XYZ file of C-alpha atoms in Angstrom:
358
model
C -10.859 12.461 -18.746
C -13.561 10.742 -16.378
C -16.727 12.555 -15.372
C -16.983 14.235 -12.142
C -20.012 12.188 -11.421
C -19.704 8.688 -10.010
C -20.457 6.223 -12.768
C -23.668 4.303 -12.450
C -24.465 0.563 -12.483
C -25.438 0.568 -16.612
C -22.500 2.966 -17.398
C -19.963 0.244 -15.610
C -21.572 -2.689 -17.407
C -21.412 -0.686 -20.684
C -17.845 -0.112 -19.385
C -16.614 -3.812 -18.780
C -17.840 -4.961 -22.146
C -15.219 -2.071 -23.587
C -12.594 -2.944 -21.803
C -12.742 -6.446 -22.388
C -13.184 -6.145 -26.018
C -9.717 -3.715 -26.142
C -8.215 -6.285 -24.385
C -9.158 -9.546 -25.779
C -6.448 -11.077 -28.196
C -7.607 -10.759 -31.742
C -10.067 -13.595 -32.878
C -11.872 -13.456 -29.710
C -15.169 -11.940 -28.897
C -17.742 -11.218 -26.279
C -21.734 -11.459 -25.809
C -23.912 -10.225 -23.094
C -25.501 -13.322 -22.450
C -29.289 -13.144 -21.391
C -30.411 -15.145 -17.850
C -31.778 -18.551 -18.513
C -32.777 -19.322 -15.094
C -34.089 -17.674 -11.726
C -30.535 -17.884 -9.887
C -28.357 -16.922 -13.123
C -30.531 -13.717 -12.942
C -29.458 -12.731 -9.745
C -26.199 -12.150 -11.110
C -26.037 -8.717 -12.010
C -23.722 -9.328 -15.657
C -23.517 -12.340 -17.483
C -20.753 -12.301 -20.576
C -19.623 -15.086 -22.748
C -16.240 -14.798 -24.296
C -15.917 -17.142 -27.215
C -11.881 -17.985 -28.288
C -10.869 -18.360 -32.412
C -11.370 -21.951 -31.759
C -15.276 -21.764 -30.472
C -14.485 -22.909 -26.946
C -16.790 -20.034 -24.838
C -16.264 -19.057 -21.317
C -19.049 -17.606 -19.214
C -17.840 -13.953 -16.836
C -20.305 -13.787 -13.518
C -19.940 -10.526 -12.511
C -21.343 -8.598 -9.760
C -21.601 -4.540 -10.186
C -20.706 -2.259 -7.650
C -20.524 1.343 -8.293
C -19.001 2.696 -4.961
C -16.306 -0.601 -3.264
C -14.829 0.107 -0.445
C -12.066 -2.508 0.406
C -13.581 -3.228 3.845
C -16.527 -4.620 1.753
C -14.514 -6.513 -0.367
C -14.783 -9.836 1.493
C -18.708 -9.664 1.505
C -19.132 -9.106 -2.046
C -16.099 -11.805 -3.357
C -18.507 -14.226 -1.059
C -21.653 -13.213 -2.636
C -20.705 -13.404 -6.024
C -19.018 -16.966 -5.403
C -21.700 -18.458 -3.772
C -24.446 -16.896 -6.583
C -21.698 -18.467 -9.230
C -21.250 -21.660 -7.355
C -25.396 -22.233 -7.441
C -25.881 -21.034 -10.554
C -23.017 -21.431 -12.812
C -20.237 -23.738 -11.544
C -18.296 -23.341 -14.454
C -18.304 -19.753 -14.711
C -15.513 -16.879 -13.919
C -16.710 -14.881 -10.447
C -15.834 -11.275 -11.030
C -15.991 -8.043 -9.248
C -16.830 -4.806 -10.988
C -16.496 -0.955 -10.159
C -16.053 2.230 -11.023
C -13.051 2.268 -9.138
C -10.813 -0.438 -7.202
C -8.278 0.786 -5.226
C -4.828 -1.587 -4.765
C -5.958 -2.455 -1.497
C -8.946 -3.981 -2.861
C -7.320 -5.471 -5.900
C -5.310 -7.393 -3.217
C -8.287 -8.801 -1.301
C -9.730 -10.038 -4.402
C -6.812 -11.710 -5.081
C -6.394 -13.138 -2.041
C -10.211 -14.954 -2.472
C -9.079 -15.772 -5.981
C -11.863 -13.592 -7.718
C -11.533 -11.597 -10.815
C -12.117 -7.943 -11.141
C -12.242 -5.202 -13.642
C -12.544 -1.234 -13.249
C -14.076 1.460 -15.470
C -10.056 3.087 -15.426
C -8.820 -0.290 -16.801
C -7.397 -2.381 -13.851
C -8.254 -6.012 -14.757
C -7.275 -9.258 -13.437
C -9.505 -12.329 -15.246
C -8.343 -15.889 -15.310
C -9.885 -18.864 -16.968
C -9.321 -22.398 -17.318
C -11.435 -23.698 -20.135
C -10.763 -21.843 -23.306
C -7.235 -20.846 -21.616
C -7.734 -16.802 -20.863
C -5.136 -14.989 -18.573
C -6.989 -10.546 -18.744
C -3.911 -8.338 -16.594
C -3.889 -4.692 -16.995
C -3.447 -1.904 -14.947
C -5.316 1.431 -15.061
C -5.409 3.693 -12.073
C -4.084 4.445 -8.684
C -6.193 6.819 -7.683
C -9.345 6.879 -7.464
C -11.143 9.706 -9.768
C -14.243 9.738 -7.695
C -13.074 10.167 -3.960
C -15.408 10.716 -1.554
C -14.490 14.598 -0.849
C -16.039 14.255 2.837
C -13.630 11.647 4.182
C -9.490 11.781 4.852
C -8.627 9.852 1.222
C -4.379 10.695 1.974
C -1.883 9.888 4.803
C 0.423 12.459 2.881
C 0.810 14.764 5.569
C 2.727 15.323 8.895
C -0.395 14.620 10.916
C -1.673 11.387 9.112
C 1.934 9.933 8.586
C 2.831 10.606 13.029
C -1.164 8.876 13.230
C 0.156 5.643 10.967
C 3.113 5.305 12.310
C 1.418 5.111 16.158
C -0.900 2.873 14.917
C 1.352 0.613 12.910
C 3.998 0.263 16.058
C 1.027 -0.171 18.516
C -0.284 -3.674 19.679
C -3.916 -3.655 20.163
C -6.506 -3.602 21.357
C -6.040 0.473 21.627
C -8.430 3.610 22.248
C -7.954 6.599 19.940
C -7.419 9.193 22.602
C -5.227 6.143 24.720
C -2.977 5.804 21.500
C -3.019 9.447 21.098
C -1.608 10.499 24.480
C 0.939 7.463 24.490
C 2.312 8.643 20.816
C 1.929 12.782 21.426
C -0.213 12.479 18.212
C -3.599 14.488 17.859
C -6.814 12.429 18.596
C -8.437 13.913 15.681
C -5.550 12.652 13.237
C -5.376 9.364 15.060
C -9.090 9.246 14.171
C -9.326 10.194 10.962
C -6.737 8.102 10.125
C -8.070 5.097 11.922
C -11.327 5.728 9.699
C -9.676 6.220 6.341
C -8.070 2.398 7.378
C -10.915 0.860 8.669
C -12.527 1.466 5.023
C -9.443 0.042 3.420
C -10.275 -3.068 6.081
C -6.864 -2.824 7.034
C -8.320 -2.201 11.113
C -10.959 -3.656 12.507
C -12.270 -1.685 15.654
C -15.569 -1.638 17.624
C -18.401 0.916 16.131
C -16.754 4.394 16.338
C -14.744 2.846 19.311
C -11.652 0.396 20.511
C -9.565 -0.474 17.899
C -9.137 -4.713 17.972
C -7.028 -5.429 15.058
C -4.350 -4.012 12.989
C -3.524 -5.117 9.768
C 0.453 -3.707 9.857
C 1.564 -5.135 6.636
C -1.598 -3.639 5.090
C -1.366 -0.562 6.721
C 2.491 0.433 5.949
C 2.241 -0.748 1.868
C -1.017 1.457 1.632
C 0.875 4.462 3.787
C 3.752 3.477 0.834
C 1.445 4.785 -1.804
C 0.925 8.168 -0.204
C 4.834 8.635 1.132
C 8.434 8.936 -1.051
C 11.686 8.482 0.982
C 13.416 11.740 -1.528
C 9.917 13.516 -2.534
C 8.300 13.364 1.453
C 11.829 14.770 3.078
C 14.666 17.215 1.830
C 16.983 15.504 0.882
C 21.033 16.778 -0.487
C 23.594 14.227 -1.320
C 27.611 14.158 -0.428
C 30.828 12.161 -1.045
C 32.859 10.920 1.897
C 36.247 10.185 0.024
C 37.090 7.212 2.438
C 33.764 5.152 1.817
C 31.266 4.093 4.348
C 33.277 3.176 6.886
C 34.504 6.258 7.261
C 31.046 7.749 8.159
C 29.647 4.977 9.842
C 32.743 5.754 12.427
C 31.559 9.363 12.130
C 28.059 9.203 13.018
C 28.292 6.333 15.880
C 30.580 9.444 17.473
C 28.312 12.048 16.193
C 26.929 14.253 19.048
C 23.809 15.450 17.236
C 20.320 13.994 16.541
C 20.777 11.277 13.475
C 18.413 8.317 12.791
C 20.031 5.724 9.913
C 17.567 4.679 7.407
C 17.293 3.148 3.510
C 19.714 0.271 2.850
C 22.481 0.957 5.492
C 20.160 0.462 8.265
C 18.917 -2.733 6.780
C 21.815 -4.438 6.433
C 21.937 -4.000 10.263
C 18.412 -6.482 10.676
C 18.974 -8.486 7.293
C 22.253 -8.518 5.932
C 20.946 -9.382 2.051
C 23.669 -7.292 0.246
C 25.805 -4.641 2.161
C 24.998 -0.852 1.221
C 26.447 1.423 -1.145
C 24.973 4.530 0.498
C 24.722 6.179 3.758
C 21.360 7.274 4.095
C 20.299 9.459 7.529
C 17.805 11.490 9.096
C 19.199 14.373 10.830
C 17.975 17.539 12.284
C 19.485 20.499 9.998
C 21.141 18.980 6.864
C 23.902 22.185 6.528
C 25.351 21.437 10.270
C 25.228 17.595 9.942
C 27.634 18.239 6.750
C 29.487 20.296 8.348
C 29.978 18.109 11.640
C 30.804 14.786 9.534
C 33.404 16.763 7.408
C 30.994 15.855 3.756
C 31.857 17.208 0.282
C 28.677 18.126 -1.604
C 28.466 15.899 -4.184
C 25.933 15.382 -7.228
C 27.827 12.466 -9.377
C 29.524 9.702 -6.945
C 27.590 10.246 -3.961
C 27.359 8.100 -1.081
C 25.979 10.031 1.506
C 22.075 11.172 1.676
C 20.974 13.595 4.493
C 17.667 13.631 4.970
C 15.672 16.596 6.835
C 12.123 14.767 7.570
C 8.551 15.622 6.977
C 8.015 15.228 10.874
C 10.187 14.599 14.150
C 8.594 11.263 14.623
C 11.057 9.440 12.299
C 13.412 9.766 16.004
C 10.759 8.414 17.502
C 11.669 4.991 19.094
C 14.751 3.997 16.918
C 17.086 0.908 17.460
C 20.591 0.349 17.995
C 22.143 -1.945 15.983
C 25.809 -2.624 15.847
C 25.983 0.460 17.446
C 24.291 2.459 14.956
C 21.151 4.038 15.852
C 18.157 2.801 12.919
C 15.412 4.573 12.492
C 12.106 2.391 13.963
C 11.391 -0.868 11.708
C 7.778 0.550 10.634
C 9.701 4.065 9.298
C 12.395 1.745 8.148
C 10.270 -0.902 5.503
C 7.809 2.257 4.323
C 11.597 4.122 3.370
C 12.817 0.783 1.655
C 9.326 0.293 -0.370
C 9.683 3.839 -1.498
C 13.793 4.165 -1.879
C 15.324 4.262 -4.944
C 17.398 1.210 -7.015
C 17.132 -2.025 -4.743
C 15.906 -0.984 -2.143
C 11.933 -1.894 -1.937
C 13.184 -5.463 -2.489
C 14.578 -4.692 0.786
C 11.325 -3.869 2.206
C 10.084 -6.641 1.541
C 12.563 -8.755 3.187
C 12.430 -6.407 6.383
C 8.750 -6.667 5.967
C 9.249 -10.425 6.748
C 11.923 -9.589 9.579
C 8.893 -7.604 11.025
C 6.708 -10.573 11.043
C 9.223 -13.187 12.551
C 10.363 -10.456 15.415
C 6.850 -8.479 15.834
C 7.396 -8.373 19.818
C 10.714 -6.983 19.381
C 9.325 -3.714 17.533
C 5.725 -3.628 18.989
C 4.224 -2.595 21.939
């Protein structure tokens, strides 16, 4: 069990050495290397790795106790510069107590290796051929308690939907008013996304840019299509065409999601299940004439985590579908093949941003 105290840089360095020893194949060895010049003395940790044939590689490691995603580009550029100046053949690596999925994604973009004390590792070298990739924690064992850490909950989810769906620049109060969202929730979610390097804003002011794809992926780490909503499964004996006709004629609030909605945006594969948000599952099932079923169900009714799922819906082929941002997070966290369909919806959103973002 991890200590409640954030590890010191010394403990992180020891942890790095131990993790490398455990991850390297049999016959490989590591040895901390002493700085040989003033230039490489500016690098926090040098580790020499030796292959069974005697070939050597050097890891040039920059150690950070705490590294928020928004600070990763600066750290990546720093270790890249130091390595180029002092040891051009070395492999630049960032080490930290914990690196979030967003931090790791940014380091991948910079082609910088990384390692954290929970076991998240990705290091690649060409001579000798070296590739280490392992997965550790996806949650920070040492969260900063004063800050919002999660996008769970109605307020946070409603705020992140507003931030994704709105084209910057915008201010907190302006966005809260136009989307019916609490200004306090918008502010706290913006602070979280700014730490994650997803949002760029003036100091505690106007939002200048939002990486909406990164925002959706960050939301997906705290959300689950079935777990975040109340789900019940049913059978429509006459199949999906019958439920589709009934829904189109329905006089109550609904919004299609999952593969049932996705095939209206990018028909890569027909849906096998119709998933619908409704206000009241029991009343909707009765009006649609559905039979409750666990085995062989082809309809999923969801009572939503928040009525925001009915905001900014889009009509496709006569069917009312959730907004693309909601559809993307539902698919990315959905069952079966839906996560891969989520990637296709993200592609559709990139190519049609004017159609869904205001």
